PDB file of C-alpha atoms and ligand atoms in Angstrom:
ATOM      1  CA  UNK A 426     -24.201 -27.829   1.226  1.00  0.00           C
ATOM      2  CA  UNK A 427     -26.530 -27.505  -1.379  1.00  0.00           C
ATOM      3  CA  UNK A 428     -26.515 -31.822  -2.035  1.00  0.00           C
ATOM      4  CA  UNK A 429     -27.242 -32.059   1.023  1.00  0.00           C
ATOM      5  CA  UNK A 430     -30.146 -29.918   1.403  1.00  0.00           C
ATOM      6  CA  UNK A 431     -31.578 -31.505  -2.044  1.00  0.00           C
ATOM      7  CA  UNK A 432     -31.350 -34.884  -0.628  1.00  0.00           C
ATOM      8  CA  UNK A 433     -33.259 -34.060   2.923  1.00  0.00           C
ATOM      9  CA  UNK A 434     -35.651 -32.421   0.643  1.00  0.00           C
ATOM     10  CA  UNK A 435     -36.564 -36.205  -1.074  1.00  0.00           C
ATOM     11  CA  UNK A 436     -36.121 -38.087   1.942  1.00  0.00           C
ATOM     12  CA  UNK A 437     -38.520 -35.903   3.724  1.00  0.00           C
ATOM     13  CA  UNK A 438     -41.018 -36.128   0.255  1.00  0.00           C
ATOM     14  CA  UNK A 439     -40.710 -40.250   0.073  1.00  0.00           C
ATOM     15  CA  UNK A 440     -41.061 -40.292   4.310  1.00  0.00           C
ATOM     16  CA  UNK A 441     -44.468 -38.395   4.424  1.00  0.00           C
ATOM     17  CA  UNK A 442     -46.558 -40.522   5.938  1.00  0.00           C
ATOM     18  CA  UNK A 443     -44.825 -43.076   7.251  1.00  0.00           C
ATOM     19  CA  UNK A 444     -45.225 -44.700  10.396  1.00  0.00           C
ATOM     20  CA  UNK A 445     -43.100 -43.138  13.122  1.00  0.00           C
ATOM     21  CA  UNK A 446     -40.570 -45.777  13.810  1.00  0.00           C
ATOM     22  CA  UNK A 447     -38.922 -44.580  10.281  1.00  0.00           C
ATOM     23  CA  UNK A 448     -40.059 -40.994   9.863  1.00  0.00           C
ATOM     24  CA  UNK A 449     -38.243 -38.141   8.778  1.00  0.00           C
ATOM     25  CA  UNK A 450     -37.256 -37.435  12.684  1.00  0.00           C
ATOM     26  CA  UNK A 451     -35.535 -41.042  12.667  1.00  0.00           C
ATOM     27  CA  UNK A 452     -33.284 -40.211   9.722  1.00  0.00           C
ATOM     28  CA  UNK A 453     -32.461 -36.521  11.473  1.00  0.00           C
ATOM     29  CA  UNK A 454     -30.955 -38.371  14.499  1.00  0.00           C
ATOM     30  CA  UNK A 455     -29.397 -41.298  12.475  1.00  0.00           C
ATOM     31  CA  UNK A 456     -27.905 -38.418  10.179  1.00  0.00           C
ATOM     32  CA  UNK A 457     -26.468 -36.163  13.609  1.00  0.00           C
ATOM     33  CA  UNK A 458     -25.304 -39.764  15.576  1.00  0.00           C
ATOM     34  CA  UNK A 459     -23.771 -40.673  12.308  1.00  0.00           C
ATOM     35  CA  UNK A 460     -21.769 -37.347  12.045  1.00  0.00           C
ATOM     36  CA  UNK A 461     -20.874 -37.791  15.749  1.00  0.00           C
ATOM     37  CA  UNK A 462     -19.335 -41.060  15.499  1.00  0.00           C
ATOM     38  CA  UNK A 463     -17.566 -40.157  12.315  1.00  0.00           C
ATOM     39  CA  UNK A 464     -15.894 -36.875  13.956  1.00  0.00           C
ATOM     40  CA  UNK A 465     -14.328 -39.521  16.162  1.00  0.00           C
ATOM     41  CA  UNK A 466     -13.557 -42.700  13.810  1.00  0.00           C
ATOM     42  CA  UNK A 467     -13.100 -41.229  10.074  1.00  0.00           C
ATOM     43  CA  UNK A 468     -14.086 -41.970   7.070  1.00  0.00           C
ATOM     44  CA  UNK A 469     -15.758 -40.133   4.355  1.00  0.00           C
ATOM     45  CA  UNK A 470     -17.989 -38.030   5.559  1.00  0.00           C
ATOM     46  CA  UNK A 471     -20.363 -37.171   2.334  1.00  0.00           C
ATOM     47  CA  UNK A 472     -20.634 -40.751   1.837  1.00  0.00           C
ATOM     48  CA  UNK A 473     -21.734 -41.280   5.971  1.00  0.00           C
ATOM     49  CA  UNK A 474     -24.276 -38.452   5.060  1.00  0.00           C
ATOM     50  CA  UNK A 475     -25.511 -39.150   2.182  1.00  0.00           C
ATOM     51  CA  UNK A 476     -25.655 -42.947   2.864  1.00  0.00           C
ATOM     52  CA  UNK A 477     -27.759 -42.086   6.533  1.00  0.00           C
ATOM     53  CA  UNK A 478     -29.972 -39.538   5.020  1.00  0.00           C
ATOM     54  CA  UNK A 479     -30.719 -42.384   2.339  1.00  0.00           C
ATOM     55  CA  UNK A 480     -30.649 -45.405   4.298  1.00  0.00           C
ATOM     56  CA  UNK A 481     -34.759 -46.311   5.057  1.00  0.00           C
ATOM     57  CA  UNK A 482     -36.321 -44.432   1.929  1.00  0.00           C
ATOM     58  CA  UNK A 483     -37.997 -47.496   0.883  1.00  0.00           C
ATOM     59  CA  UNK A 484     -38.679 -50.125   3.150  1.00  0.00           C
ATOM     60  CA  UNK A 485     -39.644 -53.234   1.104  1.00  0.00           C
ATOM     61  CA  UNK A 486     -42.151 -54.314   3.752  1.00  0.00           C
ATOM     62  CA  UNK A 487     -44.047 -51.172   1.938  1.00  0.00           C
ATOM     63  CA  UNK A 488     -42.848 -52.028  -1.319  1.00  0.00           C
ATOM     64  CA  UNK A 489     -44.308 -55.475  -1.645  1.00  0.00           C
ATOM     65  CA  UNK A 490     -40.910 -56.333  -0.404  1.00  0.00           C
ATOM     66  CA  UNK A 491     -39.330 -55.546  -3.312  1.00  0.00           C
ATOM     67  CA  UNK A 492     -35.672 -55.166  -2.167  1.00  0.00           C
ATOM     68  CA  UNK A 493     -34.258 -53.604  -5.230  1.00  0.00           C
ATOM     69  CA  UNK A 494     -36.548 -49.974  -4.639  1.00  0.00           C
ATOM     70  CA  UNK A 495     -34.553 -47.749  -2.634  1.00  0.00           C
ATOM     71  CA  UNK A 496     -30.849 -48.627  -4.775  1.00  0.00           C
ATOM     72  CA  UNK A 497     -33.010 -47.978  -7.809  1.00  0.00           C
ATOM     73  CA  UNK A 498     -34.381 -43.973  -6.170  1.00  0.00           C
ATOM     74  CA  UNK A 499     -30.823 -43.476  -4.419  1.00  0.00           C
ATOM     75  CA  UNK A 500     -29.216 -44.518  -7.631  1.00  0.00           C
ATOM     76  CA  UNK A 501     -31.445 -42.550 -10.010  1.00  0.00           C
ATOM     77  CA  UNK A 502     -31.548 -39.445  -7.609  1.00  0.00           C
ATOM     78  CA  UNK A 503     -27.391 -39.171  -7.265  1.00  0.00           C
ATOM     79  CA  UNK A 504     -26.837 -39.621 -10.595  1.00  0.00           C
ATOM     80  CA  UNK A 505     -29.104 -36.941 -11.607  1.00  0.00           C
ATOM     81  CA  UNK A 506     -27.360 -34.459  -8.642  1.00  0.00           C
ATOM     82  CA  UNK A 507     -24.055 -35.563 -10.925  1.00  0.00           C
ATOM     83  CA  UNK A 508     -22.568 -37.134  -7.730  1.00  0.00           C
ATOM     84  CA  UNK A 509     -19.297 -38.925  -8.722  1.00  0.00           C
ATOM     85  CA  UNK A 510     -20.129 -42.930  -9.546  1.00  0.00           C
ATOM     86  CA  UNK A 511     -17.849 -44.059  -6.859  1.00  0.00           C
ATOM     87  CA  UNK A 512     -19.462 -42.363  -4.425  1.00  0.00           C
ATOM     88  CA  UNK A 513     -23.040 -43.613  -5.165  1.00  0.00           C
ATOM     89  CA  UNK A 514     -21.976 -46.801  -5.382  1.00  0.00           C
ATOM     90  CA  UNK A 515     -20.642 -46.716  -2.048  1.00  0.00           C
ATOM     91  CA  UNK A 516     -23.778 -45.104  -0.500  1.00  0.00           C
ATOM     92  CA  UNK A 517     -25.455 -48.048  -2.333  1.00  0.00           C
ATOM     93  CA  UNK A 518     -23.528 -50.600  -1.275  1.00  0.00           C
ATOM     94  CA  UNK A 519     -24.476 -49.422   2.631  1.00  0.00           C
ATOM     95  CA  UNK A 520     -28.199 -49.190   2.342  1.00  0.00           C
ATOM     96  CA  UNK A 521     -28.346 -52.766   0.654  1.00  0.00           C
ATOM     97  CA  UNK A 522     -26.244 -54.669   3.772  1.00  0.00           C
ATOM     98  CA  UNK A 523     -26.937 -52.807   7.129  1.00  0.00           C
ATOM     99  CA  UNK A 524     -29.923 -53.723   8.359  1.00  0.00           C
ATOM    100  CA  UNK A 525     -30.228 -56.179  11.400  1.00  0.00           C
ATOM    101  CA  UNK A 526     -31.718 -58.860   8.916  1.00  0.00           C
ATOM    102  CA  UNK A 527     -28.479 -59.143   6.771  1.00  0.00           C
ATOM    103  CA  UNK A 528     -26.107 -59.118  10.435  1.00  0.00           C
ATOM    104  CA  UNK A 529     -25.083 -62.934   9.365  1.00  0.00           C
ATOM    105  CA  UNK A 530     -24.139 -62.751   5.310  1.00  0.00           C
ATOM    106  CA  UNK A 531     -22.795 -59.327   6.131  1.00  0.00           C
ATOM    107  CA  UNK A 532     -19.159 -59.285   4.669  1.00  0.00           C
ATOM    108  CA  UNK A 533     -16.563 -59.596   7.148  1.00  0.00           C
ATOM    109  CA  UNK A 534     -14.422 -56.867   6.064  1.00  0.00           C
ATOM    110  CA  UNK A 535     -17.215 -53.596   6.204  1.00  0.00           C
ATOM    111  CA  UNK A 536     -16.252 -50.727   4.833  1.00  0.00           C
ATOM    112  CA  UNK A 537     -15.774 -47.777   7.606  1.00  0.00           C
ATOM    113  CA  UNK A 538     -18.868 -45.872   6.336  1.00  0.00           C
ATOM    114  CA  UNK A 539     -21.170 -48.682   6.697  1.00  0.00           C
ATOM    115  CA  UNK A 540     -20.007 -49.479  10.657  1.00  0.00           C
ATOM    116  CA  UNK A 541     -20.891 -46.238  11.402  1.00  0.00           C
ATOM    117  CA  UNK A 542     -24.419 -45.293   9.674  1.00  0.00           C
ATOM    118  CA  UNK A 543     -25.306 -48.887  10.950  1.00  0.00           C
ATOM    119  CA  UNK A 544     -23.638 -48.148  14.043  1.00  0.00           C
ATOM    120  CA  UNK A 545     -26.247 -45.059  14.329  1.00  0.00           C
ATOM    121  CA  UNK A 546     -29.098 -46.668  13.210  1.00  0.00           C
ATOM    122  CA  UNK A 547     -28.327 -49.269  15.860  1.00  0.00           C
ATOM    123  CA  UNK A 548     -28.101 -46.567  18.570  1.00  0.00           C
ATOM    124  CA  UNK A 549     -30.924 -45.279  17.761  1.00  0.00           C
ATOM    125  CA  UNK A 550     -32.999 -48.178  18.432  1.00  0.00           C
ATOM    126  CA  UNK A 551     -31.969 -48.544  22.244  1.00  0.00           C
ATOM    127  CA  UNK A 552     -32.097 -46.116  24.966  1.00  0.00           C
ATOM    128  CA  UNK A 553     -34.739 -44.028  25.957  1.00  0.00           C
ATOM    129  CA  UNK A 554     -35.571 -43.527  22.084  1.00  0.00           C
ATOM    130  CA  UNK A 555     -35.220 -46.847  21.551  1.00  0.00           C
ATOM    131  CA  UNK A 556     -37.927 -47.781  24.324  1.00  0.00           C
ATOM    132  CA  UNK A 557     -39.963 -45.364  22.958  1.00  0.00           C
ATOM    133  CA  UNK A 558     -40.156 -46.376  19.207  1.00  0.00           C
ATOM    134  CA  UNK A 559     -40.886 -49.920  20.412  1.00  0.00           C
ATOM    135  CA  UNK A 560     -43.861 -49.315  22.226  1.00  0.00           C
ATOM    136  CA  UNK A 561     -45.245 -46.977  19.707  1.00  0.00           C
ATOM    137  CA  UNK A 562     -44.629 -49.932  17.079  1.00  0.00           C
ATOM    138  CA  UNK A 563     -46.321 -52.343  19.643  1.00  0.00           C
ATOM    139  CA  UNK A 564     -49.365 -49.930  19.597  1.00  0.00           C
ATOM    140  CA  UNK A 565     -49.318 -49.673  16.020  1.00  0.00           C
ATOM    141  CA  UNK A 566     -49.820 -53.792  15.116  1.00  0.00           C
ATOM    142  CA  UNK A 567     -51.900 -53.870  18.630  1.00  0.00           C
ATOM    143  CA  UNK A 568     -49.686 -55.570  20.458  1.00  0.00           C
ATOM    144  CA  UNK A 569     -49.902 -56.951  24.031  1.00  0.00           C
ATOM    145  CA  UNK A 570     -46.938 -54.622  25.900  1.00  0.00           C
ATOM    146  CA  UNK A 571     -46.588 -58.029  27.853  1.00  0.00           C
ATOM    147  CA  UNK A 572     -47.104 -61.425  29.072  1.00  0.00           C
ATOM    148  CA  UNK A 573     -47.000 -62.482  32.466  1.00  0.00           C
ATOM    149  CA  UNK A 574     -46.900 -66.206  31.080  1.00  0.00           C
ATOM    150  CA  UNK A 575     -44.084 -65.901  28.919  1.00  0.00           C
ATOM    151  CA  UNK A 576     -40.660 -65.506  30.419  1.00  0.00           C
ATOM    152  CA  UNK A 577     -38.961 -63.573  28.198  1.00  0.00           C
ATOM    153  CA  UNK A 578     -35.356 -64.558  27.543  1.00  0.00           C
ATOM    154  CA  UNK A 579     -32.224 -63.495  25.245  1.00  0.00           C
ATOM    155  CA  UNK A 580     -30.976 -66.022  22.545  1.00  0.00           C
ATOM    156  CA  UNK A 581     -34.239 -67.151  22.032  1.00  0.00           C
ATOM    157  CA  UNK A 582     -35.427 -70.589  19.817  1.00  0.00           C
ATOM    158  CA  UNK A 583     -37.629 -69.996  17.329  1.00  0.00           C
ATOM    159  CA  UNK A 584     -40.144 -71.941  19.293  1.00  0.00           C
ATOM    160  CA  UNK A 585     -39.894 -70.110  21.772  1.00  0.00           C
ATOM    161  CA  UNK A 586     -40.090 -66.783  20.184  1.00  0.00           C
ATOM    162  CA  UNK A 587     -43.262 -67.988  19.003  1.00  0.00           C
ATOM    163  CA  UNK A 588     -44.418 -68.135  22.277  1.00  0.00           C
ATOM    164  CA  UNK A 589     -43.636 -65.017  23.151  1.00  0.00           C
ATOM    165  CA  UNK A 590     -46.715 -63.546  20.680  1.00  0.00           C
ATOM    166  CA  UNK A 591     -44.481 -60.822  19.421  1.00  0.00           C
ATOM    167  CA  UNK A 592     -45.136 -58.641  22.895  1.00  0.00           C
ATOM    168  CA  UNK A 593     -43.307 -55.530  23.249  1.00  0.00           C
ATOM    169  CA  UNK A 594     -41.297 -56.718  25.747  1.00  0.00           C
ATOM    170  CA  UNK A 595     -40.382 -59.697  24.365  1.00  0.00           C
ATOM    171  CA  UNK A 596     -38.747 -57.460  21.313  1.00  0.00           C
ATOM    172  CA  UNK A 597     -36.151 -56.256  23.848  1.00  0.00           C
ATOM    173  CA  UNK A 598     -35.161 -59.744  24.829  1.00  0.00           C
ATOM    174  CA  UNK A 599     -35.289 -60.613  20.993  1.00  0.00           C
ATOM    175  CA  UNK A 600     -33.166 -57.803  19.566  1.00  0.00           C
ATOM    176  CA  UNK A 601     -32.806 -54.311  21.374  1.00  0.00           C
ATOM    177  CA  UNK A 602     -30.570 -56.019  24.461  1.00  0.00           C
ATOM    178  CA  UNK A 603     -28.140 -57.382  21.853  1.00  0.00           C
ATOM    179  CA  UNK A 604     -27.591 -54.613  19.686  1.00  0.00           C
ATOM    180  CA  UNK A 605     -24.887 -53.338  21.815  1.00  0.00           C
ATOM    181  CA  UNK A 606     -22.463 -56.406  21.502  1.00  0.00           C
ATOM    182  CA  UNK A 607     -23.296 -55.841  17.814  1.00  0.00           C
ATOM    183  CA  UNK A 608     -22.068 -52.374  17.304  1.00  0.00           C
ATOM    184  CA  UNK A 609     -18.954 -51.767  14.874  1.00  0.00           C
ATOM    185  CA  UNK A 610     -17.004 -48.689  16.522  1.00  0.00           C
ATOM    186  CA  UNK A 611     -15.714 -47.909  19.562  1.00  0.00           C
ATOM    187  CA  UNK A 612     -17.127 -44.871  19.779  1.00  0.00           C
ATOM    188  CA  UNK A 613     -20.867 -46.340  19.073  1.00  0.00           C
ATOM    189  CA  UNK A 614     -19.969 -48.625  22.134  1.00  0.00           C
ATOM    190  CA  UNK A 615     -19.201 -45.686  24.758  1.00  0.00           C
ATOM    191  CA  UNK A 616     -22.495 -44.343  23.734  1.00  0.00           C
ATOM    192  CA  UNK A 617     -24.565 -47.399  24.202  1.00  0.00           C
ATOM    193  CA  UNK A 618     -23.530 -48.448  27.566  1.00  0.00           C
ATOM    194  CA  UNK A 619     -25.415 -45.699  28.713  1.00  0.00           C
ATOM    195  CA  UNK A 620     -28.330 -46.353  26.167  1.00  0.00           C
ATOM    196  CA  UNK A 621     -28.289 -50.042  26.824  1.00  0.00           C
ATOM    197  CA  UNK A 622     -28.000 -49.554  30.906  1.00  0.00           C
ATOM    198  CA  UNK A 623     -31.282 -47.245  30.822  1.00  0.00           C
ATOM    199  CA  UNK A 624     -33.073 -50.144  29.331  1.00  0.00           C
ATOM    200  CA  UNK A 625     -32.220 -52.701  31.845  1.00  0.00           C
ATOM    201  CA  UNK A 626     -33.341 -50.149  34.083  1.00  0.00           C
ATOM    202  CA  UNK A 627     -36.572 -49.589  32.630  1.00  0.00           C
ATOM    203  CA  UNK A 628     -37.285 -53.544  32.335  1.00  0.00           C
ATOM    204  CA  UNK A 629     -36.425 -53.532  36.238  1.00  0.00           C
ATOM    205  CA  UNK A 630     -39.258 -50.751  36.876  1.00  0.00           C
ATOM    206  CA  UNK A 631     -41.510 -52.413  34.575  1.00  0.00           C
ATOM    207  CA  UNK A 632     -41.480 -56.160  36.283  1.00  0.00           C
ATOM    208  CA  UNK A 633     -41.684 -54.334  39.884  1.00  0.00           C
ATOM    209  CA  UNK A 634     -44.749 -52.243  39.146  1.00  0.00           C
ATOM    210  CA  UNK A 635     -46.314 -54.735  37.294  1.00  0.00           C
ATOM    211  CA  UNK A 636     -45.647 -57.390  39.924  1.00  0.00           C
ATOM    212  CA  UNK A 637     -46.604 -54.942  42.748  1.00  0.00           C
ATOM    213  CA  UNK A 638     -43.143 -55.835  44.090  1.00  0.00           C
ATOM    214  CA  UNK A 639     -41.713 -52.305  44.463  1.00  0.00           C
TER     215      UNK A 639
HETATM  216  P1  LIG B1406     -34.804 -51.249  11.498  1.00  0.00           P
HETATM  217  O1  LIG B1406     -35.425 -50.431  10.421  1.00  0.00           O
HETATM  218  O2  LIG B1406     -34.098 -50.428  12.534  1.00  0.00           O
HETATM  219  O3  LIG B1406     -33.935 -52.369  10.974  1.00  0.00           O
HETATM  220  P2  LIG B1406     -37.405 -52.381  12.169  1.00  0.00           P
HETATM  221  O4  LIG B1406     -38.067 -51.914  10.945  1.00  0.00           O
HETATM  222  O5  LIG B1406     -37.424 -53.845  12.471  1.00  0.00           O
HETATM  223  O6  LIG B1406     -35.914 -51.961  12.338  1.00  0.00           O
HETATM  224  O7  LIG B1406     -38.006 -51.640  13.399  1.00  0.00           O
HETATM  225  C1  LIG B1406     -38.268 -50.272  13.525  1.00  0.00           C
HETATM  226  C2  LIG B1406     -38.566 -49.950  14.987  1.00  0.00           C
HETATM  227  O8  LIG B1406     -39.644 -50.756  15.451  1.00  0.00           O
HETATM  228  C3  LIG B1406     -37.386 -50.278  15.883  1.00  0.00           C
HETATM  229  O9  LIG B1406     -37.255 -49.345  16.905  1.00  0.00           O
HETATM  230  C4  LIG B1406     -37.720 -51.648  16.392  1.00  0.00           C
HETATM  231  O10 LIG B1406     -37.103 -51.939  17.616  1.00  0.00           O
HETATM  232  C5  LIG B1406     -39.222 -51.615  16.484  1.00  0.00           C
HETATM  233  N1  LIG B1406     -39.761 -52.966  16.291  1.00  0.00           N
HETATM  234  C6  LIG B1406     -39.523 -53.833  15.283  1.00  0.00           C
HETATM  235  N2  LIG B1406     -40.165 -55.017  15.474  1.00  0.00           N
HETATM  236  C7  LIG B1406     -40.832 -54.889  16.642  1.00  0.00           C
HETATM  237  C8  LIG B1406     -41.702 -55.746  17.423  1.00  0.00           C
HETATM  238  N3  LIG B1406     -42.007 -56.984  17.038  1.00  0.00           N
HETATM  239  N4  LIG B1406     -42.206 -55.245  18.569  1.00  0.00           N
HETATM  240  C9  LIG B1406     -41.910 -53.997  18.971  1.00  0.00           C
HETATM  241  N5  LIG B1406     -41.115 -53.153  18.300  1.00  0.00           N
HETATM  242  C10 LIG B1406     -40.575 -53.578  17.155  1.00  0.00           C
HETATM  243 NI1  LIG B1407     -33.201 -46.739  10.187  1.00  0.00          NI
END
């Protein structure tokens, strides 16, 4: 579909360059698990598209958080593809409240659309992928991986996150292990178990070889 096409086309322009936590690659499997999940739950599916192609293509931490960007590109980008205003309102309405930030003023009635592109963005911070992304963003600020001081815990204070130096390992304890219980759909859920399982695994592997108590 030719809106389609146009709008991977900008998303893939405004990504270039961007670190790889929230490349190009990111939105493709976002885009796919969001598809996935909506074959099994509904809704409308050019809205789900649209809204997971769209939903990272202006983070305000690189917009000297300026939290009004990416409406303002979406908006001026689906008006000019003639898109109906209903629907870019609704794509709107998705990018501005499902990020992990806004997970407490969130409204408690979400539209469909919006539990499942933040259902997929969700996935695809766990699992294998998930592990993966989190190291590389560790590397990226120079990060320690890990502290053998710090016993990393879920439901942590803000004291105590503070503590933790923002390790990579602490960032599992401090978000990736709860994302699960956080997901909207049922569907989302069967897939995480999995996802989420693999990382208590890894954590497992990690303490023993790092302990020498394999
Ligand atoms: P999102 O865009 O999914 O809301 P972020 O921008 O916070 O999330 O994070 C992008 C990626 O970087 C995710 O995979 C996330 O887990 C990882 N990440 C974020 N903060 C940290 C951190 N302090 N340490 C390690 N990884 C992090
Ligand atoms: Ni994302």
């Amino acid at each position: 579909m030719e809106l389609i096409n146009r709008t991977i086309e900008l998303v893939k322009e405004k990504l270039e360059g961007t670190e790889s936590g929230h490349d190009w690659f990111h939105i493709e499997r976002v885009w796919k698990l969001s598809l996935k999940i909506q074959e099994k739950e509904g809704g409308d599916k050019l809205v789900i598209e649209l809204a997971a192609l769209l939903h990272d293509i202006a983070d305000p931490k690189f917009h000297n958080g300026d939290e009004t960007i990416a409406s303002k590109i979406v908006n001026k980008f689906l008006t000019k593809q003639k898109v109906d205003s209903e629907i870019i309102e609704k794509v709107i309405f998705i990018i501005e409240n499902m990020s992990f930030k806004n997970r407490n003023d969130a409204p408690e009635n979400l539209p469909l659309e919006l539990k499942i592109v933040q259902d997929a963005d969700r996935l695809d911070a766990i699992g294998a992928i998930g592990i993966a992304r989190t190291f590389n963003f560790g590397g990226y600020k120079n990060n320690l991986m890990y502290h053998p001081d710090i016993e990393p815990k879920l439901n942590q204070s803000k004291e105590e996150y503070k503590k933790s130096n923002g390790t990579t390992i602490n960032h599992f304890y401090e978000k990736l292990l709860l994302l699960k219980d956080l997901l909207n759909t049922e569907t989302a859920k069967e897939i995480a178990e999995h996802r989420h399982q693999f990382m208590l695994q890894f954590l497992d592997e990690f303490y023993k070889e790092w302990n020498v108590t394999f």
